[in-house]
PDB file of C-alpha atoms in Angstrom:
ATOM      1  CA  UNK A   1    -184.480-121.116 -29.749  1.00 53.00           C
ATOM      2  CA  UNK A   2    -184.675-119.821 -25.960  1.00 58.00           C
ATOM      3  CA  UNK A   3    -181.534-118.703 -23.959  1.00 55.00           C
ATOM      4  CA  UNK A   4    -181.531-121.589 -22.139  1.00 57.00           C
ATOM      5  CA  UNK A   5    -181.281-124.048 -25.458  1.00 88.00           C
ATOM      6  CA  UNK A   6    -178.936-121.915 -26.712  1.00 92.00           C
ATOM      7  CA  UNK A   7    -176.997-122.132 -23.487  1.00 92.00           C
ATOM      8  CA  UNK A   8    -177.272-126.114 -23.320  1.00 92.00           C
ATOM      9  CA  UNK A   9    -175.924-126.291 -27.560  1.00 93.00           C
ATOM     10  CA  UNK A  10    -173.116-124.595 -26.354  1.00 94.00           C
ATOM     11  CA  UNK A  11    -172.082-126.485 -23.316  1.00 95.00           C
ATOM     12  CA  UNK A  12    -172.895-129.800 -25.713  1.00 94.00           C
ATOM     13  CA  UNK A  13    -170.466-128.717 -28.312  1.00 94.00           C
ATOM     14  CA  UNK A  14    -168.232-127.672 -25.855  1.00 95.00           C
ATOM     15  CA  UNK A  15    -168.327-131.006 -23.983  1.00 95.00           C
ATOM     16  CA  UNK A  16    -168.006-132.685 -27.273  1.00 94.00           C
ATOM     17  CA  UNK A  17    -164.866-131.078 -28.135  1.00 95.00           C
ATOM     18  CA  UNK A  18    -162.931-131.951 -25.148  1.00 96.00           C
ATOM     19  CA  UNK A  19    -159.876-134.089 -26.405  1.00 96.00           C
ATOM     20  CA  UNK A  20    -160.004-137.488 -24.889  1.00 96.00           C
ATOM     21  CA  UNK A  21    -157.150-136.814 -22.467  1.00 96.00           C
ATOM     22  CA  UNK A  22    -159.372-134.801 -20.665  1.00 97.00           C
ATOM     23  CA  UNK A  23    -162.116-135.762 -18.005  1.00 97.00           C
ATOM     24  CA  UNK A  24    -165.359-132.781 -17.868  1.00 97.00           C
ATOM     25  CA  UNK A  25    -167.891-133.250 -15.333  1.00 97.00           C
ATOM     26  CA  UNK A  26    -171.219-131.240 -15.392  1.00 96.00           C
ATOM     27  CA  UNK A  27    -172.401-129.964 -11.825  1.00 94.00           C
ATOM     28  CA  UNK A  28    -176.102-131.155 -12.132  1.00 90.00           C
ATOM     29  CA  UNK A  29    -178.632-128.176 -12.387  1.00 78.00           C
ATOM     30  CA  UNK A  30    -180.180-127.181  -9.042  1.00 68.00           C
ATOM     31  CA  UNK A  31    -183.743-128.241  -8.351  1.00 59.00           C
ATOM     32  CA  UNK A  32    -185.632-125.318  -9.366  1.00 53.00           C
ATOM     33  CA  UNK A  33    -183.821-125.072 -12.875  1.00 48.00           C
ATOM     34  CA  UNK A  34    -186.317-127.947 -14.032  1.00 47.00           C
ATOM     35  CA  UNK A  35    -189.843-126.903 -14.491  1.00 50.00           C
ATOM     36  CA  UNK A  36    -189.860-123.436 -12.787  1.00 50.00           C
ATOM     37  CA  UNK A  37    -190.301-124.724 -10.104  1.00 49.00           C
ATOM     38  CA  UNK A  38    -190.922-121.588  -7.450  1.00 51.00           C
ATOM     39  CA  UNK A  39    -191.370-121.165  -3.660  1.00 51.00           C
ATOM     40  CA  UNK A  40    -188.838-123.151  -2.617  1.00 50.00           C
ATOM     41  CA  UNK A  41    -187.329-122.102   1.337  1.00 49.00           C
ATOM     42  CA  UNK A  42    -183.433-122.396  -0.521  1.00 50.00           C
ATOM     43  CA  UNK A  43    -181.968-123.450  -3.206  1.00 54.00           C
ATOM     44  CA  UNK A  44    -178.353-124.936  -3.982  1.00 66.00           C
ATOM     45  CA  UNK A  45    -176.546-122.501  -6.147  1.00 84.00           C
ATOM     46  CA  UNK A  46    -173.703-124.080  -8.652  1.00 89.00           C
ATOM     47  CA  UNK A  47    -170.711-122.288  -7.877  1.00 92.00           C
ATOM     48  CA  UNK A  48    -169.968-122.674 -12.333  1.00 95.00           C
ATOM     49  CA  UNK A  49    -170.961-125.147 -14.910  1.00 95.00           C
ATOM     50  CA  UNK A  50    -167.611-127.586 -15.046  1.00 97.00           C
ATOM     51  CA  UNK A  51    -164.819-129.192 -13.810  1.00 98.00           C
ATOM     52  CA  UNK A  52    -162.056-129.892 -16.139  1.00 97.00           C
ATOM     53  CA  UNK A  53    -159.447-132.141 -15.490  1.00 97.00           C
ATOM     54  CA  UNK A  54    -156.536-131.771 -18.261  1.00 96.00           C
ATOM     55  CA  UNK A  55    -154.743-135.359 -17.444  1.00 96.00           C
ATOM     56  CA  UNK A  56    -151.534-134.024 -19.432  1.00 95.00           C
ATOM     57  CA  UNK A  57    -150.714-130.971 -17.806  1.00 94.00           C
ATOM     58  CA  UNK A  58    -151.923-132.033 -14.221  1.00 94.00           C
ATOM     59  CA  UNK A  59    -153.830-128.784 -14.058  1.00 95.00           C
ATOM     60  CA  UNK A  60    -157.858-128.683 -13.002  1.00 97.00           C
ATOM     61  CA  UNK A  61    -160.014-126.052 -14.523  1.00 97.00           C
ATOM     62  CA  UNK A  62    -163.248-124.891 -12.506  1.00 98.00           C
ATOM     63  CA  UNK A  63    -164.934-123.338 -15.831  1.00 98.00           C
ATOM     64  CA  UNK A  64    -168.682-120.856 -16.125  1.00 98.00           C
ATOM     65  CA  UNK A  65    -169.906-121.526 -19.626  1.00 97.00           C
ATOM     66  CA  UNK A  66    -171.736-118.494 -21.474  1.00 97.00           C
ATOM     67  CA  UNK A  67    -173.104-117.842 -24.861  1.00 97.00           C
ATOM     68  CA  UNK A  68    -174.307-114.368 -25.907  1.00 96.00           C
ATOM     69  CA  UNK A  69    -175.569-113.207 -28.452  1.00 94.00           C
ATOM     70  CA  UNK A  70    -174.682-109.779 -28.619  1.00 92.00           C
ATOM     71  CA  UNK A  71    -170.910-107.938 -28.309  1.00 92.00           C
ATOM     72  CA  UNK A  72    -170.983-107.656 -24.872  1.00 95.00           C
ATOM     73  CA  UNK A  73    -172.273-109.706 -21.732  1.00 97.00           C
ATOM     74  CA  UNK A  74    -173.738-107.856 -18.189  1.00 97.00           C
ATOM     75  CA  UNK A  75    -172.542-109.343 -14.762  1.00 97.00           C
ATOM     76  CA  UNK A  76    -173.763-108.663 -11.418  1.00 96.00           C
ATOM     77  CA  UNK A  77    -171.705-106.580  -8.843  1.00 95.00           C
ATOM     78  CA  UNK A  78    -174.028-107.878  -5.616  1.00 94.00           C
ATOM     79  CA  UNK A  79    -176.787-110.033  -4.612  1.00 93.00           C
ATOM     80  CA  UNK A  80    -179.476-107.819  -5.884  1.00 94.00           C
ATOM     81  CA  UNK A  81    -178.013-107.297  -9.941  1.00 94.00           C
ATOM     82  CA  UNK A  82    -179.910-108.709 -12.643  1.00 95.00           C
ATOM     83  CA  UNK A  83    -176.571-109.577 -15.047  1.00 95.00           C
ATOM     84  CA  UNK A  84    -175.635-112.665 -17.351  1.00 96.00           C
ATOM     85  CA  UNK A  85    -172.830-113.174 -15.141  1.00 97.00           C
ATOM     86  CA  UNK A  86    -174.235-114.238 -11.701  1.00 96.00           C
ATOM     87  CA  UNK A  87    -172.981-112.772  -8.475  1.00 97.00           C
ATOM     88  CA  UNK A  88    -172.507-116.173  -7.139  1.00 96.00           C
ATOM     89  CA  UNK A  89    -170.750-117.704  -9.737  1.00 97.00           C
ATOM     90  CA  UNK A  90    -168.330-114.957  -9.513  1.00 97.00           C
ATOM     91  CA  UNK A  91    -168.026-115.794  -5.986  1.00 97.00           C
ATOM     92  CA  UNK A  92    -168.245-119.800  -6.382  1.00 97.00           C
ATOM     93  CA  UNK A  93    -165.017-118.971  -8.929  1.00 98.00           C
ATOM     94  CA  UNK A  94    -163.370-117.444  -6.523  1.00 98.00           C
ATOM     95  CA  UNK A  95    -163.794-119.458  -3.716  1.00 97.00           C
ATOM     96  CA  UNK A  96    -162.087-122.209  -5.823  1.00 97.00           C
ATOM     97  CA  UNK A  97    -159.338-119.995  -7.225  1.00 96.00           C
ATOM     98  CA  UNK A  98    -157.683-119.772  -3.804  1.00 96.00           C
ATOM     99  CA  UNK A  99    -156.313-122.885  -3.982  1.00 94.00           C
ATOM    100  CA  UNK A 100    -153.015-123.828  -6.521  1.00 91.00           C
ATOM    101  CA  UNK A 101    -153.138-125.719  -9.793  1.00 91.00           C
ATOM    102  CA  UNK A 102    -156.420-125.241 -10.093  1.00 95.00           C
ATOM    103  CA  UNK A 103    -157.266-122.587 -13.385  1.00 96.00           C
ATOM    104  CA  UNK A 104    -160.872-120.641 -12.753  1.00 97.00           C
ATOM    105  CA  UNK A 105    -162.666-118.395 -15.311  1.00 97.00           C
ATOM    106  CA  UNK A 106    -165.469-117.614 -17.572  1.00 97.00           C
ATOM    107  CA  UNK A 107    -166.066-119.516 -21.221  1.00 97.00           C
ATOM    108  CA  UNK A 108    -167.451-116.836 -23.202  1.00 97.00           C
ATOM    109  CA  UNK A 109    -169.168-117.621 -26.820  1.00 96.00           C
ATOM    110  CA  UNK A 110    -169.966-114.173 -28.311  1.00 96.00           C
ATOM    111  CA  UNK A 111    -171.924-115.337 -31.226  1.00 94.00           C
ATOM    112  CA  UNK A 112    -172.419-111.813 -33.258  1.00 93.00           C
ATOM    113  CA  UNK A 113    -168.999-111.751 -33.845  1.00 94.00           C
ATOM    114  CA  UNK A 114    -167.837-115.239 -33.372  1.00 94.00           C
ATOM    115  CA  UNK A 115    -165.116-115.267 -31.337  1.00 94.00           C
ATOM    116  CA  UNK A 116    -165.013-117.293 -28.198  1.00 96.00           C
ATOM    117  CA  UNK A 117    -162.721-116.184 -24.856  1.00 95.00           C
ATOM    118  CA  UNK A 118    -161.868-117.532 -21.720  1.00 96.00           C
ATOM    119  CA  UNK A 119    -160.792-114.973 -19.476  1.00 95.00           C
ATOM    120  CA  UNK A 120    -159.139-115.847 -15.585  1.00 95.00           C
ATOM    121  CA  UNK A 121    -161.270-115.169 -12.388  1.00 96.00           C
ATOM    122  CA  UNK A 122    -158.223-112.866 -11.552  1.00 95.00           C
ATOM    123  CA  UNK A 123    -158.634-110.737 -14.692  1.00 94.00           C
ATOM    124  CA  UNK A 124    -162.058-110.458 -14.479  1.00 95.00           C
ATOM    125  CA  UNK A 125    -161.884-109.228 -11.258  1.00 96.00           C
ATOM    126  CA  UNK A 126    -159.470-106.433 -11.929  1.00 94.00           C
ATOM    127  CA  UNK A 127    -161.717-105.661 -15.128  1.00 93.00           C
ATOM    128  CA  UNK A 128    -164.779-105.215 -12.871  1.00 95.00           C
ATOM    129  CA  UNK A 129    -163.210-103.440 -10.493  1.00 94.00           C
ATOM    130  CA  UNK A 130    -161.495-100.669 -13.443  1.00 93.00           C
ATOM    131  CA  UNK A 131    -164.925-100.254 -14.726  1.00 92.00           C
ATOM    132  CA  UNK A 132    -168.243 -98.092 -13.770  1.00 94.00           C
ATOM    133  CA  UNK A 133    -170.343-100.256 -16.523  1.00 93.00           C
ATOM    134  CA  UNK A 134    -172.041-103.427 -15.942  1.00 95.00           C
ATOM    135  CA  UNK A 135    -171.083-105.190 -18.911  1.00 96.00           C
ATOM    136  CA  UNK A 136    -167.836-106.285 -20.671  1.00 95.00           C
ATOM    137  CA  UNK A 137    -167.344-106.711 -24.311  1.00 94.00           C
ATOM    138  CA  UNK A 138    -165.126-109.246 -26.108  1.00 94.00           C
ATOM    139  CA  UNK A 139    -162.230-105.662 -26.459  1.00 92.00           C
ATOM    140  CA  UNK A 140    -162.389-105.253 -22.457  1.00 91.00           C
ATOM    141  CA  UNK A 141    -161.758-109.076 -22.189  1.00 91.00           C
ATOM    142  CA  UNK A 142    -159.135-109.502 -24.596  1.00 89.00           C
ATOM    143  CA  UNK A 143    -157.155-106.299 -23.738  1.00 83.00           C
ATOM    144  CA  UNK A 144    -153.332-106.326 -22.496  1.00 78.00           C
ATOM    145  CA  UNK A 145    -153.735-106.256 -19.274  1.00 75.00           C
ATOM    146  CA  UNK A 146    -156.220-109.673 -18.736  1.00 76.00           C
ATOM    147  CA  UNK A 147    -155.070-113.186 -18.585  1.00 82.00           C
ATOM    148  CA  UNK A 148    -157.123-115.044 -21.243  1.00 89.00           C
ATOM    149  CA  UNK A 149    -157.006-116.934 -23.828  1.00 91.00           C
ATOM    150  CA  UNK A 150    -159.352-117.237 -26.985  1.00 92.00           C
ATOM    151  CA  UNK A 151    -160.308-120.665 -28.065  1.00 94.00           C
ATOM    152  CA  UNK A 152    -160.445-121.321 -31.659  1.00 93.00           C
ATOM    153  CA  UNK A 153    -163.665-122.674 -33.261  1.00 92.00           C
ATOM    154  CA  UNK A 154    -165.031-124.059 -36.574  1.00 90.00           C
ATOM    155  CA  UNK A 155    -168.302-124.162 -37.850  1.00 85.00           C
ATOM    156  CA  UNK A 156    -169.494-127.599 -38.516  1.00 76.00           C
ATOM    157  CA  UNK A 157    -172.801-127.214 -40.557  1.00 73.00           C
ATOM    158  CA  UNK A 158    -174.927-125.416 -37.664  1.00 72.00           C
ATOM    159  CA  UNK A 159    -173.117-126.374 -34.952  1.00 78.00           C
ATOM    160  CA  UNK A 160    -169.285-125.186 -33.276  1.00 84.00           C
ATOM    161  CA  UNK A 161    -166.345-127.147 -32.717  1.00 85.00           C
ATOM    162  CA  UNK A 162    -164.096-125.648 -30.257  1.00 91.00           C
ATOM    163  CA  UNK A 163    -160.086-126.109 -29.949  1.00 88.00           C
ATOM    164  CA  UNK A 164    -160.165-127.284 -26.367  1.00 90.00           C
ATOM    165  CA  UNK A 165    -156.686-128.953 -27.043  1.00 88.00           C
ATOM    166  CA  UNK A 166    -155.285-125.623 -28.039  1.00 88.00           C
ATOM    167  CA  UNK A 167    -156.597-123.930 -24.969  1.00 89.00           C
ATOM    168  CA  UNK A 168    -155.550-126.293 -22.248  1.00 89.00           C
ATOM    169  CA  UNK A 169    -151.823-126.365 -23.907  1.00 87.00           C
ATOM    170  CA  UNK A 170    -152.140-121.993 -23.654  1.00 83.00           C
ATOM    171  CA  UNK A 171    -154.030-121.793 -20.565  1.00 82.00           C
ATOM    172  CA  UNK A 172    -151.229-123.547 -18.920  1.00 72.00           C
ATOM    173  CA  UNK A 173    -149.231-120.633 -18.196  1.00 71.00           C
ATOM    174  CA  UNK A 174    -151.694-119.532 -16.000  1.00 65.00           C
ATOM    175  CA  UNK A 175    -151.135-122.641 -13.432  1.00 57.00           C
ATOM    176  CA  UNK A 176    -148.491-120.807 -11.869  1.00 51.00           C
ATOM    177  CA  UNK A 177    -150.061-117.168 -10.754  1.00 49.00           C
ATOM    178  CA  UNK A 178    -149.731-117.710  -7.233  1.00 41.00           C
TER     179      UNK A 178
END
């Protein structure tokens, strides 16, 4: 399976394990996703992969899916990085995160050791910044000092299930940082 199917399974189960309080909207795929398409002048970048809306809590959730396989996953400091994490999602995240009750961060599946994270724009930043490697593993993003939360999940034949319920009713306590 390529990175990108893998990538799409986990935003499906993801989606599909959104409690029905809950409205999750996609941002479509930029033109040149489809097809490799190449050459184009410019290209719309998605600032992350969702919008959450948790209809209990009143809190929206601008969310960056990602699914590695390994222990770690690579981000991009600038423009010019080659990382999992893209410089302008990082950006995109924190453009949003300026404004209150709205929750951004990363969705992190780390499949070796399956354990899935979500870690706060905020703490990733301060992680990033701590650090002279290009790469975080699931210890750096689950250490005392980051906000984040890990998501529980359940293996249903092949496919996760993912306790989205339990992570909007934790993640909660991060409404407030401002």
């Amino acid at each position: 399976m390529s990175m990108s199917n893998v990538g799409k399974v986990f935003e499906a189960s993801f989606k599909k394990s959104v409690p029905e309080y809950a409205l999750i909207y996609r941002l479509p795929d930029a033109a040149q996703s489809f097809g490799g398409v190449s050459g184009l002048r410019f290209s719309r970048k998605n600032p992350f992969d969702f919008i959450l809306w948790d209809s209990k809590r009143h809190i929206l959730y601008a969310l960056e899916l990602k699914t590695v396989s390994g222990k770690s996953i690579s981000f991009e400091r600038t423009k010019e990085d080659k990382g999992e994490i893209h410089f302008h999602q990082i950006e995109g995240l924190n453009e949003w995160n300026k404004y209150d009750g709205i929750i951004c961060g990363f969705i992190i599946e780390f499949r070796e050791i399956e354990k899935t994270v979500f870690i706060d724009i905020d703490s990733f930043n301060s992680l990033i910044s701590k650090t002279p490697k290009k790469s975080l593993n699931y210890n750096d993003l689950t250490n005392e000092d980051a906000s984040y939360c890990t998501i529980p999940q359940s293996k249903k034949r092949t496919r996760y299930s993912y306790g989205i319920d339990d992570f909007l009713s934790k993640s909660e306590k991060l409404k407030h940082k401002h």
